[in-house]
Tab-separated table of C-alpha atoms in Angstrom:
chain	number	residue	atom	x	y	z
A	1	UNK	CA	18.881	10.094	0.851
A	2	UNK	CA	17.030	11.547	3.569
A	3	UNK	CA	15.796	14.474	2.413
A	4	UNK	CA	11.789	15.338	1.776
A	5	UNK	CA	12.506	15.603	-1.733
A	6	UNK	CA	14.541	12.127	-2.651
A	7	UNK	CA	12.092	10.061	-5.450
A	8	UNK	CA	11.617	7.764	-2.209
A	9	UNK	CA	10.576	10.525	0.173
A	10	UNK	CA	8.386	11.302	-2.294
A	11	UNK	CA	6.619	7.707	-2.577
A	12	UNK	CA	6.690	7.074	1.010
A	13	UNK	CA	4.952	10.558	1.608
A	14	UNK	CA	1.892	9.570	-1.724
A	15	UNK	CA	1.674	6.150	-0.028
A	16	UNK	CA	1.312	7.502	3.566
A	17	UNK	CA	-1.651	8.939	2.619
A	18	UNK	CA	-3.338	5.853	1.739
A	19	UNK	CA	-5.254	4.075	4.824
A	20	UNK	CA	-3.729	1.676	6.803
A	21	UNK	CA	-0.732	2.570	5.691
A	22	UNK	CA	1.644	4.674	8.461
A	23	UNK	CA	4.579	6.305	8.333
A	24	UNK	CA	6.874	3.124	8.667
A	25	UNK	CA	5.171	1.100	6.379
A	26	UNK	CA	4.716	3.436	3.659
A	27	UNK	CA	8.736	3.973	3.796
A	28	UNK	CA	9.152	0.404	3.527
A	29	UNK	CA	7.242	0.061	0.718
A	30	UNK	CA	8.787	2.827	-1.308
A	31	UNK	CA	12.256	1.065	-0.617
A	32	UNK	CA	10.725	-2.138	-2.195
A	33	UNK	CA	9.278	-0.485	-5.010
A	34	UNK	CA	12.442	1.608	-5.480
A	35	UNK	CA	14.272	-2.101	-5.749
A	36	UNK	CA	11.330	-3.253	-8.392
A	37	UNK	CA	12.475	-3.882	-11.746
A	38	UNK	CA	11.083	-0.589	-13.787
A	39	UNK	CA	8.794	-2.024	-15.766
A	40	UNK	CA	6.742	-3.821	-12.509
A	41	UNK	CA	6.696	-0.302	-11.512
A	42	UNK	CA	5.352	0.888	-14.053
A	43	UNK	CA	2.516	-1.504	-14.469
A	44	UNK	CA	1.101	-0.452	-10.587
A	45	UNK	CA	1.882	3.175	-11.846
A	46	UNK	CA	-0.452	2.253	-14.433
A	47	UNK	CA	-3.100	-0.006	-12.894
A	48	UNK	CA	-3.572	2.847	-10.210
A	49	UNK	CA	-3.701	5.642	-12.994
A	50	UNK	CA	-5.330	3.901	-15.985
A	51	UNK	CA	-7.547	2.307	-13.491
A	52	UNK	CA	-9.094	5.162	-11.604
A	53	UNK	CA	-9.060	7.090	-15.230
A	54	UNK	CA	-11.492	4.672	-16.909
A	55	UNK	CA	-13.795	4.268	-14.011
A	56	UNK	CA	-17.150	6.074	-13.473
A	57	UNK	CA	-20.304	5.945	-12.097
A	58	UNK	CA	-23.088	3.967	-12.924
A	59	UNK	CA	-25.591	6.493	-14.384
A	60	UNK	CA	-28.263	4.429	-13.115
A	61	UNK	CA	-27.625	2.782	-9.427
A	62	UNK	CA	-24.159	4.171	-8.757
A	63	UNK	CA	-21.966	2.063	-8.776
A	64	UNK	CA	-18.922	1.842	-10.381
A	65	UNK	CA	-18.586	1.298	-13.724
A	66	UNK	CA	-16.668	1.540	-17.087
A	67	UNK	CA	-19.942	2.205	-19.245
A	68	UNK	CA	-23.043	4.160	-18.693
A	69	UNK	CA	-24.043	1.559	-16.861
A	70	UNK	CA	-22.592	-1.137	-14.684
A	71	UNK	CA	-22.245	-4.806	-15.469
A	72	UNK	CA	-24.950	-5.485	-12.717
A	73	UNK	CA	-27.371	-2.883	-14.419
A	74	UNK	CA	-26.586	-4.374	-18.032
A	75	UNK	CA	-27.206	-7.727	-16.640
A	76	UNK	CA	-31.166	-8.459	-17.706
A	77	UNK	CA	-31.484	-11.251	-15.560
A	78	UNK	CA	-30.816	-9.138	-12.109
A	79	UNK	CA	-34.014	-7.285	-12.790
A	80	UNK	CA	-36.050	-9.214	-10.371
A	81	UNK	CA	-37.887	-7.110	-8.923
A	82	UNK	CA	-35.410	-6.241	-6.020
A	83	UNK	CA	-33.445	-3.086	-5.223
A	84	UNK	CA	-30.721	-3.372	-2.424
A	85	UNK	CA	-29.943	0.115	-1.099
A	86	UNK	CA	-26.082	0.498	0.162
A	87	UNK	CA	-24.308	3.850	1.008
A	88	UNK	CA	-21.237	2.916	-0.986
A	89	UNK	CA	-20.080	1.245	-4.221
A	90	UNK	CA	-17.812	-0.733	-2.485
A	91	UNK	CA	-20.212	-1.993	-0.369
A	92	UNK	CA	-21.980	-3.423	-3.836
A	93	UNK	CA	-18.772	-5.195	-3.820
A	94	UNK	CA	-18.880	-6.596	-0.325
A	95	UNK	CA	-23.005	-7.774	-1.432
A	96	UNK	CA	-21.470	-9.247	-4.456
A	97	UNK	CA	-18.756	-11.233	-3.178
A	98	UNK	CA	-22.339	-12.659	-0.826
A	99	UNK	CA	-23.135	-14.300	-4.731
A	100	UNK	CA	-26.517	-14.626	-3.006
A	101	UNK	CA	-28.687	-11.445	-3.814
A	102	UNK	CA	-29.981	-11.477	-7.802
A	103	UNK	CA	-31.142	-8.203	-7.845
A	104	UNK	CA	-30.160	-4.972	-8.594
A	105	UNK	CA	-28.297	-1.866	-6.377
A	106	UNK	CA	-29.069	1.263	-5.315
A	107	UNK	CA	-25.942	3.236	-4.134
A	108	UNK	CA	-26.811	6.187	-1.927
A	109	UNK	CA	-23.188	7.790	-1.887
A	110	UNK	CA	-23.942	8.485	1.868
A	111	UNK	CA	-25.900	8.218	4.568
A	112	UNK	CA	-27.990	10.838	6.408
A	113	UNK	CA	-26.070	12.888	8.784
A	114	UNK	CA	-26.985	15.847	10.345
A	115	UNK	CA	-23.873	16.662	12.220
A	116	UNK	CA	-22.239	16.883	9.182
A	117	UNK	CA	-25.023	18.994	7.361
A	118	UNK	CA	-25.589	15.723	5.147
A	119	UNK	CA	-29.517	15.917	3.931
A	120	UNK	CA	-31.828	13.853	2.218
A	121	UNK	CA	-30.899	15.961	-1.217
A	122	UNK	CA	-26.748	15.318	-0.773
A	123	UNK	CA	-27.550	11.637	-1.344
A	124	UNK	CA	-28.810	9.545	-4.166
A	125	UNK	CA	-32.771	9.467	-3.039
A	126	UNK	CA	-34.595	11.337	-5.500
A	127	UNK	CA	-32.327	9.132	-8.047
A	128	UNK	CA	-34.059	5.883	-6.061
A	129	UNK	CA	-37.546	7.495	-5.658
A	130	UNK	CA	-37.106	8.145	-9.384
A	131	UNK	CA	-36.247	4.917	-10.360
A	132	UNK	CA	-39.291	3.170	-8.393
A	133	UNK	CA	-41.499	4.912	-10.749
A	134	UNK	CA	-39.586	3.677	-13.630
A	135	UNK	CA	-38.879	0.159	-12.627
A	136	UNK	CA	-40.787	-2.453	-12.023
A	137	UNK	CA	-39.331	-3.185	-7.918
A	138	UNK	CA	-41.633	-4.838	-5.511
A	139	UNK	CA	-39.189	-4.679	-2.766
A	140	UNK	CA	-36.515	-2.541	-1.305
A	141	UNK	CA	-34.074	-3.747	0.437
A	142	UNK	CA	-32.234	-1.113	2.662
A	143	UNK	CA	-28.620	-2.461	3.245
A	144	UNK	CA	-26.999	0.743	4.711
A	145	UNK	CA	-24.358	0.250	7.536
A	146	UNK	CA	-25.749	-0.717	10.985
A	147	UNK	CA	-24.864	2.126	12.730
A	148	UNK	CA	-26.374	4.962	13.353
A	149	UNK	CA	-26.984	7.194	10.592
A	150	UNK	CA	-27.314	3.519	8.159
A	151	UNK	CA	-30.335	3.165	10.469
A	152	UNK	CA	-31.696	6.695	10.489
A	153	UNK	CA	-31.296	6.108	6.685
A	154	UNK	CA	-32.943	3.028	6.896
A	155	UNK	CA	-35.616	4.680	8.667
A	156	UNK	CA	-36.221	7.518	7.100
A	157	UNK	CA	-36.021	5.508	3.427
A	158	UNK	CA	-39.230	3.425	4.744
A	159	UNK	CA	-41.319	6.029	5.748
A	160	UNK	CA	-40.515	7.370	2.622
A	161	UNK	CA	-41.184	4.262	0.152
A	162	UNK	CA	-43.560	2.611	1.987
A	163	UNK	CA	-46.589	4.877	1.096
A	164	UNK	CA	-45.624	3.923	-2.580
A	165	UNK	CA	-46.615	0.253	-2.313
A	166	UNK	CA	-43.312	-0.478	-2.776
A	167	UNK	CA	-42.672	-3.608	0.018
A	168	UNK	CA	-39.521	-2.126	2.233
A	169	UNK	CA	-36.874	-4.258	4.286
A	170	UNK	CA	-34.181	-4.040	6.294
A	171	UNK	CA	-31.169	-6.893	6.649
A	172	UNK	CA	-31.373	-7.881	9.688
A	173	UNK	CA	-28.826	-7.436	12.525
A	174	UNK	CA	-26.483	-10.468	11.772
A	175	UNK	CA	-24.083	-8.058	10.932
A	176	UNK	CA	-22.592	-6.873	14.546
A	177	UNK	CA	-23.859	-3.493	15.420
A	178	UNK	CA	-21.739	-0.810	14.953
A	179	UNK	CA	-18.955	-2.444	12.443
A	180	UNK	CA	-18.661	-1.780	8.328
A	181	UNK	CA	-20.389	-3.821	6.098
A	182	UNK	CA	-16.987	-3.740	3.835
A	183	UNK	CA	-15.482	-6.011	6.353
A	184	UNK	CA	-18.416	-8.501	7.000
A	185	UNK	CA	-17.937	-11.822	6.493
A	186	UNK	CA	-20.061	-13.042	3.105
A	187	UNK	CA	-21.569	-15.851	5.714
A	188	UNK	CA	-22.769	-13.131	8.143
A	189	UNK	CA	-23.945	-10.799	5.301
A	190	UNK	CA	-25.876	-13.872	3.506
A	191	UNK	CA	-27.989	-14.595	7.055
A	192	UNK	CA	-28.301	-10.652	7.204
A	193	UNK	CA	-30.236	-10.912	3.974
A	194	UNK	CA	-32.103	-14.060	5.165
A	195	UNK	CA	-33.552	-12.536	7.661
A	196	UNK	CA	-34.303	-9.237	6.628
A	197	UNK	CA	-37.390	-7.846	8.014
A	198	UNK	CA	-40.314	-5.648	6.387
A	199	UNK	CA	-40.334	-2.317	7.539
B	1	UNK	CA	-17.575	-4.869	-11.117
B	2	UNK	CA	-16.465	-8.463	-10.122
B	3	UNK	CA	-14.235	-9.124	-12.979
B	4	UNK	CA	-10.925	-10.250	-12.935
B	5	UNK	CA	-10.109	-7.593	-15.635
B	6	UNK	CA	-12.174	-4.448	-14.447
B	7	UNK	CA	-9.897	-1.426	-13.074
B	8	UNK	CA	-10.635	-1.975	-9.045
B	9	UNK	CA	-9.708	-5.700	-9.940
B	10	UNK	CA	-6.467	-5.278	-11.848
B	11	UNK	CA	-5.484	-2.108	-9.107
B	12	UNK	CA	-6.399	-4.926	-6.314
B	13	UNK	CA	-3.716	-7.262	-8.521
B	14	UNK	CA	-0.940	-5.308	-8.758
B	15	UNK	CA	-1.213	-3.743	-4.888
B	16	UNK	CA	-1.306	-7.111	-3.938
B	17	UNK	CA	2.201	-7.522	-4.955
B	18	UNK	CA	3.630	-5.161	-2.416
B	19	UNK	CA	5.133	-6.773	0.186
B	20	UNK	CA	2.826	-6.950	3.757
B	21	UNK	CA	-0.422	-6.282	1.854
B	22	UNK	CA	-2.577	-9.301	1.205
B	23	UNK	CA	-5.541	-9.608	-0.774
B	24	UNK	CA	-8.300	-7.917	1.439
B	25	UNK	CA	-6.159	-5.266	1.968
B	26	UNK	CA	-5.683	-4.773	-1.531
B	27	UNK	CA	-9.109	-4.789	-2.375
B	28	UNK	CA	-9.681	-2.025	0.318
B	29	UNK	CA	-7.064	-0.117	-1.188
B	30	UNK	CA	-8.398	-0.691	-4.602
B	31	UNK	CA	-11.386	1.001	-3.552
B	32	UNK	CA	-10.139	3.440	-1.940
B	33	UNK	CA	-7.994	4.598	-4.757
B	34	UNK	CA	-11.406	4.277	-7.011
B	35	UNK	CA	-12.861	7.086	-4.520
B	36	UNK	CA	-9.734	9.615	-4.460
B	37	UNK	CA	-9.775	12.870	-6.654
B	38	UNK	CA	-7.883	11.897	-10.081
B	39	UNK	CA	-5.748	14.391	-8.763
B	40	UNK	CA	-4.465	12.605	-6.522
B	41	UNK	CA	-4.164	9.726	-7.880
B	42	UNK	CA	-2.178	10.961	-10.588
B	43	UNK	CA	0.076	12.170	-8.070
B	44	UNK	CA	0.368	8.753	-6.477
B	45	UNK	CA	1.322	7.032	-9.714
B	46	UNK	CA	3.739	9.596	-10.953
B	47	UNK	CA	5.286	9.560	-7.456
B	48	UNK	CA	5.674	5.473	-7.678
B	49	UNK	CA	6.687	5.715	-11.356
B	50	UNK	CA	8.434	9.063	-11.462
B	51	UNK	CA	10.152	8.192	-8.125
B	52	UNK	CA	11.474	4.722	-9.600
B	53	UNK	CA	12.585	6.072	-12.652
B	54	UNK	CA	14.789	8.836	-10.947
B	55	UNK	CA	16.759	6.284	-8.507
B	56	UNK	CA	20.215	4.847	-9.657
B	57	UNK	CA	23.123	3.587	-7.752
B	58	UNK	CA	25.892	5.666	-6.345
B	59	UNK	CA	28.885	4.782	-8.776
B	60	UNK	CA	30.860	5.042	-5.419
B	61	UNK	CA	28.708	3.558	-2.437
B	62	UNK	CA	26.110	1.422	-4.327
B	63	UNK	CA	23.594	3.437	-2.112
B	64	UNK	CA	20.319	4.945	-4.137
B	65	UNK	CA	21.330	8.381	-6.306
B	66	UNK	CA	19.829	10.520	-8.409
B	67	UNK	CA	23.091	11.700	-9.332
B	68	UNK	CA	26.704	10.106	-9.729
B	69	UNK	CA	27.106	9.674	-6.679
B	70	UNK	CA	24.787	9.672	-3.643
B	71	UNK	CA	24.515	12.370	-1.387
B	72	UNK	CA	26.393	10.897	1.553
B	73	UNK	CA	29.462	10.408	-0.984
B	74	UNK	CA	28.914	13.886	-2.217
B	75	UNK	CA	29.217	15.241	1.580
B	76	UNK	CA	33.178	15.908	1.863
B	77	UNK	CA	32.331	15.898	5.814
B	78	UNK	CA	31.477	12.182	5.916
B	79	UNK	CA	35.364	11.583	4.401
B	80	UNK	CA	36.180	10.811	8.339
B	81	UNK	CA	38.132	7.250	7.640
B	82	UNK	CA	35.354	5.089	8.545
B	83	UNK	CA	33.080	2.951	5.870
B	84	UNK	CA	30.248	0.874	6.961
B	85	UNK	CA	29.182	-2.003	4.722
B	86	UNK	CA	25.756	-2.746	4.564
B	87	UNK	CA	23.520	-5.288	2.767
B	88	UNK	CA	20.970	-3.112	0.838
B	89	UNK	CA	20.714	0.354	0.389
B	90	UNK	CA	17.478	0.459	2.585
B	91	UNK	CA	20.049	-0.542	5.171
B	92	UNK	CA	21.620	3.072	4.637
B	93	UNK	CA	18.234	4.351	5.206
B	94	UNK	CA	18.330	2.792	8.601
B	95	UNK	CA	21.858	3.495	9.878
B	96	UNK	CA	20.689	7.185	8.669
B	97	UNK	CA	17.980	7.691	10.836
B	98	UNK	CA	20.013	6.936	13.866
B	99	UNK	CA	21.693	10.289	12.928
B	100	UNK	CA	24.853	9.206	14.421
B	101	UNK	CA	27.254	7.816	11.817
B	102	UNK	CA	29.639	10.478	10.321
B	103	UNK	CA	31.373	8.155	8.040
B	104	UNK	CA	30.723	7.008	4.461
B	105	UNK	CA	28.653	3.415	3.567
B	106	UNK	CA	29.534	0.403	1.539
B	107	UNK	CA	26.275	-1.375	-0.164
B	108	UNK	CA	27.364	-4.904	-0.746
B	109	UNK	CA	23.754	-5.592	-2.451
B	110	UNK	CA	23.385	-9.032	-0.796
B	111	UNK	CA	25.246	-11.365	1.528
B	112	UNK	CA	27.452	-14.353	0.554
B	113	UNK	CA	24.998	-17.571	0.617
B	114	UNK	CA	26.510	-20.693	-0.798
B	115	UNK	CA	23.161	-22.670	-0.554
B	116	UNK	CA	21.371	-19.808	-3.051
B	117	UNK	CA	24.966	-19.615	-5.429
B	118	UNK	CA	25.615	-15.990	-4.292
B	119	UNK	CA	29.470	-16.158	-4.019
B	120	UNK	CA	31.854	-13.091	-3.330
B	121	UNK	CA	32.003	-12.163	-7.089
B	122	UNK	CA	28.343	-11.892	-7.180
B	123	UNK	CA	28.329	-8.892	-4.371
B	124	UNK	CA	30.364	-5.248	-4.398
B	125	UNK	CA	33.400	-6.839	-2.439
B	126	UNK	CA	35.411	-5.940	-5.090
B	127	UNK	CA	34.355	-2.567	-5.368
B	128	UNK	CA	34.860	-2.756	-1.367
B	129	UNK	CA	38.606	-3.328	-1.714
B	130	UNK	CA	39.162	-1.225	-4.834
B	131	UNK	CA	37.873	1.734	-2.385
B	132	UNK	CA	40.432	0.920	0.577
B	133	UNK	CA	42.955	1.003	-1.606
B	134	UNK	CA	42.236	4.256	-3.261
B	135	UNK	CA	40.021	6.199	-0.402
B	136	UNK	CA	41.841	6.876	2.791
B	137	UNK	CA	40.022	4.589	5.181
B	138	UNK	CA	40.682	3.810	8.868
B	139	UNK	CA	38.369	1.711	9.423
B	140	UNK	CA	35.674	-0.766	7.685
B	141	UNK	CA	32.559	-1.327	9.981
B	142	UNK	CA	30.599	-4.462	9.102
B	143	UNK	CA	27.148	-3.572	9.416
B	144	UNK	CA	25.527	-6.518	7.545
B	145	UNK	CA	22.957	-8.164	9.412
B	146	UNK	CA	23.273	-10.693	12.456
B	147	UNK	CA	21.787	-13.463	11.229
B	148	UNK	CA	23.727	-16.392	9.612
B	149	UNK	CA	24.498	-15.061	6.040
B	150	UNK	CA	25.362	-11.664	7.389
B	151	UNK	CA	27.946	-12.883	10.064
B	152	UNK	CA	29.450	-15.216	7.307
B	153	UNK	CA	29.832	-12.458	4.740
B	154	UNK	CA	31.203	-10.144	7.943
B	155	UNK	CA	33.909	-12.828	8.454
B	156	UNK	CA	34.557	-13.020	5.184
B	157	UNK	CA	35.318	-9.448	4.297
B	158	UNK	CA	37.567	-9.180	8.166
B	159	UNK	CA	39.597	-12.176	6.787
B	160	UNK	CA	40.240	-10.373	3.238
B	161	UNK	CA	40.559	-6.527	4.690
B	162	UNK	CA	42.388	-7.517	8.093
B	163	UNK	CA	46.168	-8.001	6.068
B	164	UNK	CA	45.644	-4.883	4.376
B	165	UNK	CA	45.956	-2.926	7.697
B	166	UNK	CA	42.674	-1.533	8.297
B	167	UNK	CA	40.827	-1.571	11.266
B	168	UNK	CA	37.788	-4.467	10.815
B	169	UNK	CA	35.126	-3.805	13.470
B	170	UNK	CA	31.605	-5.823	13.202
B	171	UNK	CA	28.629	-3.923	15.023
B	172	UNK	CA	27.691	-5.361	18.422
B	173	UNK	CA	25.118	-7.658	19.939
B	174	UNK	CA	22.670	-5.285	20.541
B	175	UNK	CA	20.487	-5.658	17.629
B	176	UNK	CA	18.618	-8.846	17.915
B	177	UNK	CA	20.205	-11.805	16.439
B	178	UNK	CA	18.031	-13.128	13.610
B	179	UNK	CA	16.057	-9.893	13.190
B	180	UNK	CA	16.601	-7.415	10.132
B	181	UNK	CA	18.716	-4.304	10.514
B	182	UNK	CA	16.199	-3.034	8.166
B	183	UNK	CA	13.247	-2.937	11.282
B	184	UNK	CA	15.795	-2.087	13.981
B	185	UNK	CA	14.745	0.901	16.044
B	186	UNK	CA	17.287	3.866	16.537
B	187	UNK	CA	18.339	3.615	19.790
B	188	UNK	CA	19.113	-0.380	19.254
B	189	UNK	CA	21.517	0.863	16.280
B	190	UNK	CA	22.870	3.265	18.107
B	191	UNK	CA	23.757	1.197	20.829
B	192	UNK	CA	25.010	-1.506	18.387
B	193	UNK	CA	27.287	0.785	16.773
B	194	UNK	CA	28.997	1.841	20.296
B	195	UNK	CA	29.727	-1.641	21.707
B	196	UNK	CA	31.197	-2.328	18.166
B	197	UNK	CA	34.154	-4.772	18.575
B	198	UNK	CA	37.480	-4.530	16.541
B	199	UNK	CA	38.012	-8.213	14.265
């Protein structure tokens, strides 16, 4: 059963292309799921498929969601005033898990990068500038990665907002510079928010 | 999109089941999957689902088919006298890769283990014998693994096979007692299948 195109070859070679998953691993997980009763199969066949079918983007901050809007957009009572700015929707999930922030998102869908001819119009800023004239937000909260485009974002989102009246933060460097906010601690990314400083 | 039923949620459930990937992972995963083309995730799925519908068991070795029989049994070259029994057929996997077996396999699909009622009915022993009587085998190489209920079920199947004639050999020492032929490296097999010992 070695060759490239055995039904195992075939999962090991769909699953090595997920991350974190090498060549080894992805193997041995194709030989487990080749010993999985059919039907468990073909609920994660499903879950994967179905899933990513019925998900979309939040027509108004972003994120993901299975309506026009998401559940945090629907939710009336997270209109407080706040707007938290990430780069990713699963970074909204990362803030979430936090269960400390009442506000609502802003997902950018990328962060300035020059390098890699990313500009302020191949992310979601005219969408936020559009939405401060719209909504009632007193404060911004820019929560893009601390590296070093999040902070040029960060930067050049202030200068940006700022002259708007619109008060403009940044979470402050609890999180260690240079990591991911997906794999912060909700502890570290609850004194990030703490502290956040106006900009 | 924190709810337990949303799509990320119930992706992050079922991944979760896969052996070696705990729940952070899963939810990385998750949303990773949520950011892939559909493309591709429809290829993932079908792969998994597609790939688990296709397998059987060789009718012959017990190893995974698409066809009657596997394509080892299907090989006339690998009629050379010798069968190797193995545990699982992820075992046949492993041997494989060591490229250096010419002979046929035996999947027992499990190991005798009084304590967990697994007796020798419950495993292909009796397929095992019905082959040496009508294949023309030399010799029967026990390649189950070295750890208690793999040496017992070798022991086993040299007591039962021994008065028949055929050569019983039991691979050497040189994988790691206690470890799983399964994670073996191909040089360790090798060298376990040379210093193999006659019963």
């Amino acid at each position: 059963m070695a060759e490239a195109n055995d039904p195992i070859a075939r999962m090991a070679l769909q699953l090595s292309r997920l991350p974190g998953i090498g060549q080894k691993s992805a193997q041995r997980l194709a030989y487990y799921i080749a010993g999985m009763p059919l039907d468990q199969v073909k609920d994660l066949a499903a879950a994967l498929w179905q899933g990513r079918k019925a998900l979309r983007f939040c027509a108004r901050c972003g994120n993901y969601a299975q309506a026009e809007l998401c559940p945090i957009c629907q939710n009336e009572e997270r209109r407080n005033g706040q707007i938290c700015v990430v780069r990713d929707a699963r970074d909204v999930a990362a803030m979430e898990r936090m269960r400390d922030f009442k506000g609502l998102y802003h997902v950018l869908g990328g962060t300035l990068s020059p390098m890699n001819g990313v500009g302020p119009d191949d992310i979601r800023i005219k969408e936020l500038l559009a939405r401060l004239s719209t909504e009632d937000v007193q404060e911004v909260i820019l929560a893009t990665n601390p590296d070093i485009e999040g902070e040029a974002t960060a930067a050049y989102l202030a200068r940006l907002i700022k002259p708007l009246g619109v008060k403009v933060s940044r979470i402050s460097y609890g999180v260690p510079v240079g990591s991911d906010l997906e794999y912060t601690d909700e502890v570290t990314l609850a004194k990030a928010m703490e502290g956040r400083r106006e900009l």
